[in-house]
PDB file of C-alpha atoms in Angstrom:
ATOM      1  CA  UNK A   9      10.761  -0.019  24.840  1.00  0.00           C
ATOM      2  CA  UNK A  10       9.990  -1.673  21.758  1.00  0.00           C
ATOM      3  CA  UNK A  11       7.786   0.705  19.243  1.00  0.00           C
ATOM      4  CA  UNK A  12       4.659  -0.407  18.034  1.00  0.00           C
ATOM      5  CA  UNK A  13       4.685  -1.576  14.242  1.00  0.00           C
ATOM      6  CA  UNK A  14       2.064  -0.473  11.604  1.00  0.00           C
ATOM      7  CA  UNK A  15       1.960  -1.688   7.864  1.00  0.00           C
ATOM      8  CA  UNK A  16       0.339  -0.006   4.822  1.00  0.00           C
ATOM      9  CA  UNK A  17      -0.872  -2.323   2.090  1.00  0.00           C
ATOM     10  CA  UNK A  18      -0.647  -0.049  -0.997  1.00  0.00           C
ATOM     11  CA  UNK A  19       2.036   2.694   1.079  1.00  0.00           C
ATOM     12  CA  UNK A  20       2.692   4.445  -2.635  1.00  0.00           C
ATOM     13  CA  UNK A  21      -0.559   6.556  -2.840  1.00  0.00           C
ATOM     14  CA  UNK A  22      -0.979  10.278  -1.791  1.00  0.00           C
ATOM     15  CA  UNK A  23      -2.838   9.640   1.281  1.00  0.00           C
ATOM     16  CA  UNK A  24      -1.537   6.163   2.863  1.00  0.00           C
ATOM     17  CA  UNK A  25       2.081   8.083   2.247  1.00  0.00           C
ATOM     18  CA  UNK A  26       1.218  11.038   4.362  1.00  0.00           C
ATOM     19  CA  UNK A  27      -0.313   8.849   6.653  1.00  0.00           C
ATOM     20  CA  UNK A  28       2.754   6.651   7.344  1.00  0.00           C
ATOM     21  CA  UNK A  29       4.600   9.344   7.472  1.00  0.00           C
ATOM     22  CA  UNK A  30       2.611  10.449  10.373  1.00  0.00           C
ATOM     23  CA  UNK A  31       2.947   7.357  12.343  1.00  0.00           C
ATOM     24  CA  UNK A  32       7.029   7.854  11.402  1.00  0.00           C
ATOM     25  CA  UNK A  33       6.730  11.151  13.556  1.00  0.00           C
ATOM     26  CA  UNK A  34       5.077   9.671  16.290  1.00  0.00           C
ATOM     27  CA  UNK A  35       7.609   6.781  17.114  1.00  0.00           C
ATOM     28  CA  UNK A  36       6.594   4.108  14.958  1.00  0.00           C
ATOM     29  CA  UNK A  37       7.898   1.050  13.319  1.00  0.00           C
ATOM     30  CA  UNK A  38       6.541   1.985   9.787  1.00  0.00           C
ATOM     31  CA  UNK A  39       6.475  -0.595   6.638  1.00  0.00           C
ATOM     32  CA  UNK A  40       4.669  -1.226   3.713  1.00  0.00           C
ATOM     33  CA  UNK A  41       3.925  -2.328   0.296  1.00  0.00           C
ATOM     34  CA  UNK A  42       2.843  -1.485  -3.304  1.00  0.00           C
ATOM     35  CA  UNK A  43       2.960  -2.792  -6.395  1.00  0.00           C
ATOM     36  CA  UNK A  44       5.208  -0.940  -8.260  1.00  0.00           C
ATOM     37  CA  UNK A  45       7.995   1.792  -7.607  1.00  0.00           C
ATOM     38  CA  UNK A  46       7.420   5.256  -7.953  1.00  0.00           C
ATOM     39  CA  UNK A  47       9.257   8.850  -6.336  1.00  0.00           C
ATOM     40  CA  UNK A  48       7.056   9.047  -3.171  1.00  0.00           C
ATOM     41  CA  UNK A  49       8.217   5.333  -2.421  1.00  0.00           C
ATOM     42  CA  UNK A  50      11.505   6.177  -2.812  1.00  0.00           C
ATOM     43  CA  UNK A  51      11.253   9.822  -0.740  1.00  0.00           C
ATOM     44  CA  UNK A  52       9.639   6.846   2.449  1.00  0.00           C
ATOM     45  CA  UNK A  53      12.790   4.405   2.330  1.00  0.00           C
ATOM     46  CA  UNK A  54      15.304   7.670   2.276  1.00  0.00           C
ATOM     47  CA  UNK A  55      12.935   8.238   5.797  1.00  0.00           C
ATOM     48  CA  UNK A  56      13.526   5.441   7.092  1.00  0.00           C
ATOM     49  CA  UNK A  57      10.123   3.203   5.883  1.00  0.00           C
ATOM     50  CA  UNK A  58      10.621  -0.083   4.647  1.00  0.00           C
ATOM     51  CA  UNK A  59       8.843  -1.010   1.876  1.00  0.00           C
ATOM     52  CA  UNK A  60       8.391  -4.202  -0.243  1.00  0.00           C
ATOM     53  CA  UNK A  61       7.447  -3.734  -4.442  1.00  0.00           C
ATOM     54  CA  UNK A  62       4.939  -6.720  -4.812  1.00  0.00           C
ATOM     55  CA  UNK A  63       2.196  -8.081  -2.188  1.00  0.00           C
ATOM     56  CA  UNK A  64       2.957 -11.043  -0.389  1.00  0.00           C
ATOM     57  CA  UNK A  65       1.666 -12.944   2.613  1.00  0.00           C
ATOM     58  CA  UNK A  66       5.299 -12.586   4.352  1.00  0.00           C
ATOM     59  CA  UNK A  67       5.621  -8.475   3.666  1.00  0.00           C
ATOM     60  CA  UNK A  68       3.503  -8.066   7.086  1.00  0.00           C
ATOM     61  CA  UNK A  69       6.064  -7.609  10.124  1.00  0.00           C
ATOM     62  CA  UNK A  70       5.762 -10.120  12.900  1.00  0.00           C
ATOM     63  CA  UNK A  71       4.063  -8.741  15.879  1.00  0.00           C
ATOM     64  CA  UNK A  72       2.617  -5.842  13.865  1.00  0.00           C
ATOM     65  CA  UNK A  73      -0.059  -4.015  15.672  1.00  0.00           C
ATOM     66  CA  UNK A  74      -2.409  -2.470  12.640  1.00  0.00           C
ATOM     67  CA  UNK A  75      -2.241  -2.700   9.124  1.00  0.00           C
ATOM     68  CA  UNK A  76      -3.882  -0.381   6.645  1.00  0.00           C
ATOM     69  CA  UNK A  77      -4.777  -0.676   3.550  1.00  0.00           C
ATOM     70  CA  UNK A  78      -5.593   1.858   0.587  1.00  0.00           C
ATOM     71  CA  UNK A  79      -8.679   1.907  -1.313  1.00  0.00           C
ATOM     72  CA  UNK A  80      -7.423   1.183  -4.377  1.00  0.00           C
ATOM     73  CA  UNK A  81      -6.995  -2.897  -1.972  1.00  0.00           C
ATOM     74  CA  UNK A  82      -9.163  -5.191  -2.888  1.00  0.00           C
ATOM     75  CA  UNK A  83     -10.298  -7.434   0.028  1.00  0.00           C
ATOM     76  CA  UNK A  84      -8.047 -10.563  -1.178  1.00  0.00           C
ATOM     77  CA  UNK A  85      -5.100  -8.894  -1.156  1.00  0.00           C
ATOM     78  CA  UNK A  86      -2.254 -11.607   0.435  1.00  0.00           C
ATOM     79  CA  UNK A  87      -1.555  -9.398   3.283  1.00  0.00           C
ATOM     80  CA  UNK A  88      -4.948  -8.093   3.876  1.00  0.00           C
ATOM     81  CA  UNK A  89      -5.554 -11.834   4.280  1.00  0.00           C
ATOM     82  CA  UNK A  90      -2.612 -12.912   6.202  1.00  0.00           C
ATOM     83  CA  UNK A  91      -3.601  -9.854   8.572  1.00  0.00           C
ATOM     84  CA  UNK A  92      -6.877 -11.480   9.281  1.00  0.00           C
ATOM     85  CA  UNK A  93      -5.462 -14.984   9.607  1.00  0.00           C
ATOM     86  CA  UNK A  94      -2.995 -13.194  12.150  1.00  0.00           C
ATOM     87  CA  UNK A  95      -5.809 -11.464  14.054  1.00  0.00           C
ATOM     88  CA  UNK A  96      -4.094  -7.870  13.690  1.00  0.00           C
ATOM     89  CA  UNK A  97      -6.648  -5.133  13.326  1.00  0.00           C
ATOM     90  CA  UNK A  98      -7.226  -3.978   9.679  1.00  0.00           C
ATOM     91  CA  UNK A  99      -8.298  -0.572   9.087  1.00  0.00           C
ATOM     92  CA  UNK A 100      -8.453   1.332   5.554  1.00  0.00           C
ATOM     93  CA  UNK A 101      -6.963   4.577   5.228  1.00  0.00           C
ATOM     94  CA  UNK A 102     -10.104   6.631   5.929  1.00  0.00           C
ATOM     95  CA  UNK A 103     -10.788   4.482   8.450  1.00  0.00           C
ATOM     96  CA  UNK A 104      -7.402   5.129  10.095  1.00  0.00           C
ATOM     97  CA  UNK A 105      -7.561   8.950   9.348  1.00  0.00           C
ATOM     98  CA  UNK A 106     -11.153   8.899  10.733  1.00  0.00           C
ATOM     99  CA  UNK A 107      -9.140   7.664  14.258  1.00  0.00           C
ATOM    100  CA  UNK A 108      -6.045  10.098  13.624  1.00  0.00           C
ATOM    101  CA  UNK A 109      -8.727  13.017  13.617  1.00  0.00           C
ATOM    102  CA  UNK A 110      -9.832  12.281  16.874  1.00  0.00           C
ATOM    103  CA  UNK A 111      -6.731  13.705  18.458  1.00  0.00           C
ATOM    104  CA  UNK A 112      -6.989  17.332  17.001  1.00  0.00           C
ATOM    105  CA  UNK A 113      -9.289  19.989  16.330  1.00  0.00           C
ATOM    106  CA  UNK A 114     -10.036  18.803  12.672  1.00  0.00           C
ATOM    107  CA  UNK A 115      -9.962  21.641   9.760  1.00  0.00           C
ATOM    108  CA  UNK A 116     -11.636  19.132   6.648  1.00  0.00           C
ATOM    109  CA  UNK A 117     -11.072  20.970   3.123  1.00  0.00           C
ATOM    110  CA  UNK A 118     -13.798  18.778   0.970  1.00  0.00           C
ATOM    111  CA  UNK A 119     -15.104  19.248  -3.035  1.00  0.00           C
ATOM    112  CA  UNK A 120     -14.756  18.083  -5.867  1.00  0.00           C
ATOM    113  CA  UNK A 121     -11.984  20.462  -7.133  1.00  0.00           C
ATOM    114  CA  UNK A 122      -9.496  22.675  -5.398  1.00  0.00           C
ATOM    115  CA  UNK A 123      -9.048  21.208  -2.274  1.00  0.00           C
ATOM    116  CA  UNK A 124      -5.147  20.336  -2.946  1.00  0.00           C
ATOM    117  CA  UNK A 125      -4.999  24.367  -3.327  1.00  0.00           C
ATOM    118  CA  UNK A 126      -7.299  25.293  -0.506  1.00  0.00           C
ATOM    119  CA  UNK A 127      -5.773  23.033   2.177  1.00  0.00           C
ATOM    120  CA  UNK A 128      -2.439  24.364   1.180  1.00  0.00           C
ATOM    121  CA  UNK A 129      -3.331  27.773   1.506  1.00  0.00           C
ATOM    122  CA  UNK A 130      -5.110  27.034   4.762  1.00  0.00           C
ATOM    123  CA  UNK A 131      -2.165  25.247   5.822  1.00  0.00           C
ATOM    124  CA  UNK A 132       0.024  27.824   5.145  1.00  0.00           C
ATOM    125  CA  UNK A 133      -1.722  30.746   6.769  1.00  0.00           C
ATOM    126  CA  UNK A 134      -2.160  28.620  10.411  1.00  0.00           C
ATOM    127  CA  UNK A 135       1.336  28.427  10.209  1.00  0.00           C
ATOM    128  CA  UNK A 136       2.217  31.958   9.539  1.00  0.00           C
ATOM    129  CA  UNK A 137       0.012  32.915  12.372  1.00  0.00           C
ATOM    130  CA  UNK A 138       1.590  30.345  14.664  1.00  0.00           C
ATOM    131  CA  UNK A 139      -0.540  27.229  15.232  1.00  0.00           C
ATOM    132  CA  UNK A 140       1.465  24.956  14.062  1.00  0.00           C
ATOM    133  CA  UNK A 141      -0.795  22.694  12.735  1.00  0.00           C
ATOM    134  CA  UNK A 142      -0.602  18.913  11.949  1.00  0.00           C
ATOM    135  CA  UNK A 143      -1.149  18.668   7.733  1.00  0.00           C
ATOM    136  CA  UNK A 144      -2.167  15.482   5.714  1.00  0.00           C
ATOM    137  CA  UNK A 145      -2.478  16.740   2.064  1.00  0.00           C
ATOM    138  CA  UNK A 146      -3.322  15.074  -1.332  1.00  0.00           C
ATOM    139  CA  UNK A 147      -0.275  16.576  -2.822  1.00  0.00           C
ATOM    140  CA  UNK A 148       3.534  17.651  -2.443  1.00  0.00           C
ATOM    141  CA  UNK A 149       4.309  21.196  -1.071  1.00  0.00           C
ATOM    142  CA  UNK A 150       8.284  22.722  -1.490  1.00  0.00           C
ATOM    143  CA  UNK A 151       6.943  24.731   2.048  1.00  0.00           C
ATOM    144  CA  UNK A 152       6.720  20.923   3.682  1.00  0.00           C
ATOM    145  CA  UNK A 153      10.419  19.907   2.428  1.00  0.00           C
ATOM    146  CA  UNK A 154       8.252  18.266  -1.072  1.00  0.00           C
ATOM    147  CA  UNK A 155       6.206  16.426   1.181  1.00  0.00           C
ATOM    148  CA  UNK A 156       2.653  15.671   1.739  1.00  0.00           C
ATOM    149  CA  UNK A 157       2.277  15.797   5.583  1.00  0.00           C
ATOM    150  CA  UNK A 158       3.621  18.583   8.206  1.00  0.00           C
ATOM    151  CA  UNK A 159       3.967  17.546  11.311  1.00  0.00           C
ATOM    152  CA  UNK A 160       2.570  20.230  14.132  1.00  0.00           C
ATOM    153  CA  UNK A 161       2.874  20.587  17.563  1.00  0.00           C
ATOM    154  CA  UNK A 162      -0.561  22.545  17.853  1.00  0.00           C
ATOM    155  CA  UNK A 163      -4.166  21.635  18.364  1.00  0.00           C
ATOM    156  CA  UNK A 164      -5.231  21.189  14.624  1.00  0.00           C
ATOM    157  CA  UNK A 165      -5.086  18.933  11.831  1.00  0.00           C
ATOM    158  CA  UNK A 166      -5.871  20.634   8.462  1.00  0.00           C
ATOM    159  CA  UNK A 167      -7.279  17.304   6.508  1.00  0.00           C
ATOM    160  CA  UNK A 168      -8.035  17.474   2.319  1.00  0.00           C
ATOM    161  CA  UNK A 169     -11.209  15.310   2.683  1.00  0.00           C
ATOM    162  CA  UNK A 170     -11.717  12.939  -0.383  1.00  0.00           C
ATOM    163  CA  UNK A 171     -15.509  12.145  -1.330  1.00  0.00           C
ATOM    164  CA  UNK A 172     -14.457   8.749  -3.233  1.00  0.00           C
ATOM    165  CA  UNK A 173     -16.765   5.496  -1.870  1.00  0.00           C
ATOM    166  CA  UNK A 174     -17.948   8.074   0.761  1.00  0.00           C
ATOM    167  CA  UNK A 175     -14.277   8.216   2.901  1.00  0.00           C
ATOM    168  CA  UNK A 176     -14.569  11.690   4.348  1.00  0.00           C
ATOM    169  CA  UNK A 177     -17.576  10.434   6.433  1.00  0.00           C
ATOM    170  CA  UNK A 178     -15.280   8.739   8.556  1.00  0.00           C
ATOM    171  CA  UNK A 179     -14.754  12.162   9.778  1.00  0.00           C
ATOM    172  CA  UNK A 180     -16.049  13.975  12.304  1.00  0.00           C
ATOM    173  CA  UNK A 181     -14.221  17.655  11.952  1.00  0.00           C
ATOM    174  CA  UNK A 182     -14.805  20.619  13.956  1.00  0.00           C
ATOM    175  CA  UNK A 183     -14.603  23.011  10.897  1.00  0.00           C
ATOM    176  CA  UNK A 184     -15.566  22.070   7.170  1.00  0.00           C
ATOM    177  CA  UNK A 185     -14.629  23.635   3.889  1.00  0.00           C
ATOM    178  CA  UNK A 186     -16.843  22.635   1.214  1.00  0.00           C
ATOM    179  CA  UNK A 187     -15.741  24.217  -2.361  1.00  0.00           C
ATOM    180  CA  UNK A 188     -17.857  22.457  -4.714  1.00  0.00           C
ATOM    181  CA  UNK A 189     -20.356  19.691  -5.845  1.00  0.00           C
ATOM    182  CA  UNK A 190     -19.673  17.953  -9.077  1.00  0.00           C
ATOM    183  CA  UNK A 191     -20.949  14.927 -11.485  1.00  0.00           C
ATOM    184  CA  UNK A 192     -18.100  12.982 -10.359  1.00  0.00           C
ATOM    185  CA  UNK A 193     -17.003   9.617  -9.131  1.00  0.00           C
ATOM    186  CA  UNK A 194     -19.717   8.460 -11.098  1.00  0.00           C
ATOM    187  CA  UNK A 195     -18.258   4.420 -11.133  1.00  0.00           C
ATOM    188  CA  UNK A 196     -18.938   4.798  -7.211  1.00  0.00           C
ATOM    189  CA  UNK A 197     -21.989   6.704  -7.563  1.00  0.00           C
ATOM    190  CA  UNK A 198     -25.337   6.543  -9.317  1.00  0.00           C
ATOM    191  CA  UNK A 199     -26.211  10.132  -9.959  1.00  0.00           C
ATOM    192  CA  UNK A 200     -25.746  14.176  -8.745  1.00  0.00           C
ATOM    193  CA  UNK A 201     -28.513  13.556  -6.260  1.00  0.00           C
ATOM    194  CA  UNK A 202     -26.455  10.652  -4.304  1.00  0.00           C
ATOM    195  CA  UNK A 203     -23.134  12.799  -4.317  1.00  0.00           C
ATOM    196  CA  UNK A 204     -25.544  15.387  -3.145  1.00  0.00           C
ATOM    197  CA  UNK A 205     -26.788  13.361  -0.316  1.00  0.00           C
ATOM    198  CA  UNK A 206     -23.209  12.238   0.425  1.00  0.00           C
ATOM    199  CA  UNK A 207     -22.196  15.960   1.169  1.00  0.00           C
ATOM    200  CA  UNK A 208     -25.163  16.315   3.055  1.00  0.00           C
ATOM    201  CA  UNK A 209     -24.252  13.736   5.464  1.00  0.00           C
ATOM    202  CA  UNK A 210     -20.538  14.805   6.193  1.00  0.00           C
ATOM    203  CA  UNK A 211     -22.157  18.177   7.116  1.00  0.00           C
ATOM    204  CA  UNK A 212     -23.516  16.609   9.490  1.00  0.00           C
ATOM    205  CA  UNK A 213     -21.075  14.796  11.015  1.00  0.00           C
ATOM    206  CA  UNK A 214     -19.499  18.071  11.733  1.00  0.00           C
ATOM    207  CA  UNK A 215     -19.588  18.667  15.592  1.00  0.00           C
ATOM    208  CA  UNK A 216     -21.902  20.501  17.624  1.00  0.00           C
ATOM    209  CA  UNK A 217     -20.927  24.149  17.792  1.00  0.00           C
ATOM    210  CA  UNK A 218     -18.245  23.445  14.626  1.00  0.00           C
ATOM    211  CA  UNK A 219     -18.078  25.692  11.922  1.00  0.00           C
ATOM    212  CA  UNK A 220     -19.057  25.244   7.969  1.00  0.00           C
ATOM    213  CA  UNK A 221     -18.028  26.921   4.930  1.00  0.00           C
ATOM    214  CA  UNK A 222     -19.846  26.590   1.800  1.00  0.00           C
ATOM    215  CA  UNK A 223     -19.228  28.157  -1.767  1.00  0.00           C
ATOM    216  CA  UNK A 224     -22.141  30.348  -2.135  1.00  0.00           C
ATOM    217  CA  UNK A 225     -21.129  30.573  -5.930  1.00  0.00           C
ATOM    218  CA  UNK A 226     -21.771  26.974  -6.363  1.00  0.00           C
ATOM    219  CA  UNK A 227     -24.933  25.916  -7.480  1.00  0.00           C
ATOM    220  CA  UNK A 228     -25.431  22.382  -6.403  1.00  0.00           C
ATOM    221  CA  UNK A 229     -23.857  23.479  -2.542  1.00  0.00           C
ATOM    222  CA  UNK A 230     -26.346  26.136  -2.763  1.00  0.00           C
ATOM    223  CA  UNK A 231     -29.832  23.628  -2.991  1.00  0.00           C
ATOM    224  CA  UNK A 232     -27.921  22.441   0.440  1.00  0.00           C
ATOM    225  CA  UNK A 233     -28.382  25.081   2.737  1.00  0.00           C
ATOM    226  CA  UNK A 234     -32.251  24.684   3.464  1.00  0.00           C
ATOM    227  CA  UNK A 235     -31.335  20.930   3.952  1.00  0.00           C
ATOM    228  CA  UNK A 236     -28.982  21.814   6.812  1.00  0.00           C
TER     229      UNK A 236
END
């Protein structure tokens, strides 16, 4: 049976890595590009990943099935384009992660510092206590072999949650950590009071009967709670 192939336009970054490496664990033909070399590109070809340094119309596979692109892909990108030429489905990486979630209970560690810690720490306890969970995290871990994604074979995906251009509301988690609201990401957004409103809406995206965890010593989470 032949597997199905999925490409990631800009594989190098944090995220799209751990992503790819996901769809490496579940039986996929996994390739990719980015525009220069770097260690985590080199850790994905020792896997197994093939990966092109440059972007080019002719880097997508034939017969690929979805290709995803990072954020930091602008909309002309040559194989973003030859993808739509093609007809194969497009999805960014939140937009892709936003479908991976579907599949587990969903653990989303969200803020605008500390996550990296707190999803490794969550991460690591779920394990000791033996639920194996499914990891995608903005950073490398010595307890994951140096790697950025754990593959479980348990109900739950423990998912670092970036604010940037609003990509964690592509999620729909059943449990939410929220550490912190910050002036931040202030190229993307106008003000405190639209980050604020950002937050507010991947609350509620949580699902019914989930569970939320807010920072109590955080000031700007704290003007949240009567909004909830």
């Amino acid at each position: 049976m032949t597997k199905p192939k999925v490409h990631f336009i800009g594989i190098g970054g944090i995220g799209t890595s751990a992503l790819a490496r996901w769809f490496l664990s579940h039986n996929y033909n996994v390739s990719g590009s980015d525009a220069s070399p770097s260690e985590i590109i080199s850790e994905l070809k020792k896997q197994g990943i093939r990966v092109f340094i440059g972007h080019q119309a002719k880097n997508l596979p034939r017969g690929a099935n979805l290709a995803i692109f990072s954020a930091a892909v602008p909309i002309n990108n040559p194989e973003r384009r030859q993808a739509a030429k093609l007809g194969i489905p497009a999805k960014s990486y939140a937009e892709a992660v936003g479908d991976l979630a579907k599949q587990y209970k969903t653990l989303a560690i969200a803020g605008a510092h500390g996550k990296s810690t707190t999803t490794a720490l969550l991460s690591l306890i779920l394990i000791k206590a033996g639920f194996n969970p499914t990891v995608i995290i903005g950073t490398k871990l010595k307890e994951f072999g140096n790697s950025n994604f754990c593959n479980g074979r348990g109900d739950y995906l423990v998912l670092e949650a970036d604010e940037y251009s609003g990509s964690f509301l592509n999620y729909s988690p059943f449990a939410a950590i929220i550490l912190n609201i910050d002036a931040e990401h202030l190229d993307y957004y106008k003000n405190l009071r639209v980050i604020k409103n950002v937050f507010l809406k991947f609350i509620k995206n949580i699902q019914s009967g989930g569970i939320l965890v807010l920072n109590k010593d955080d000031k700007n989470l704290s003007g949240l709670k009567n909004k909830i």
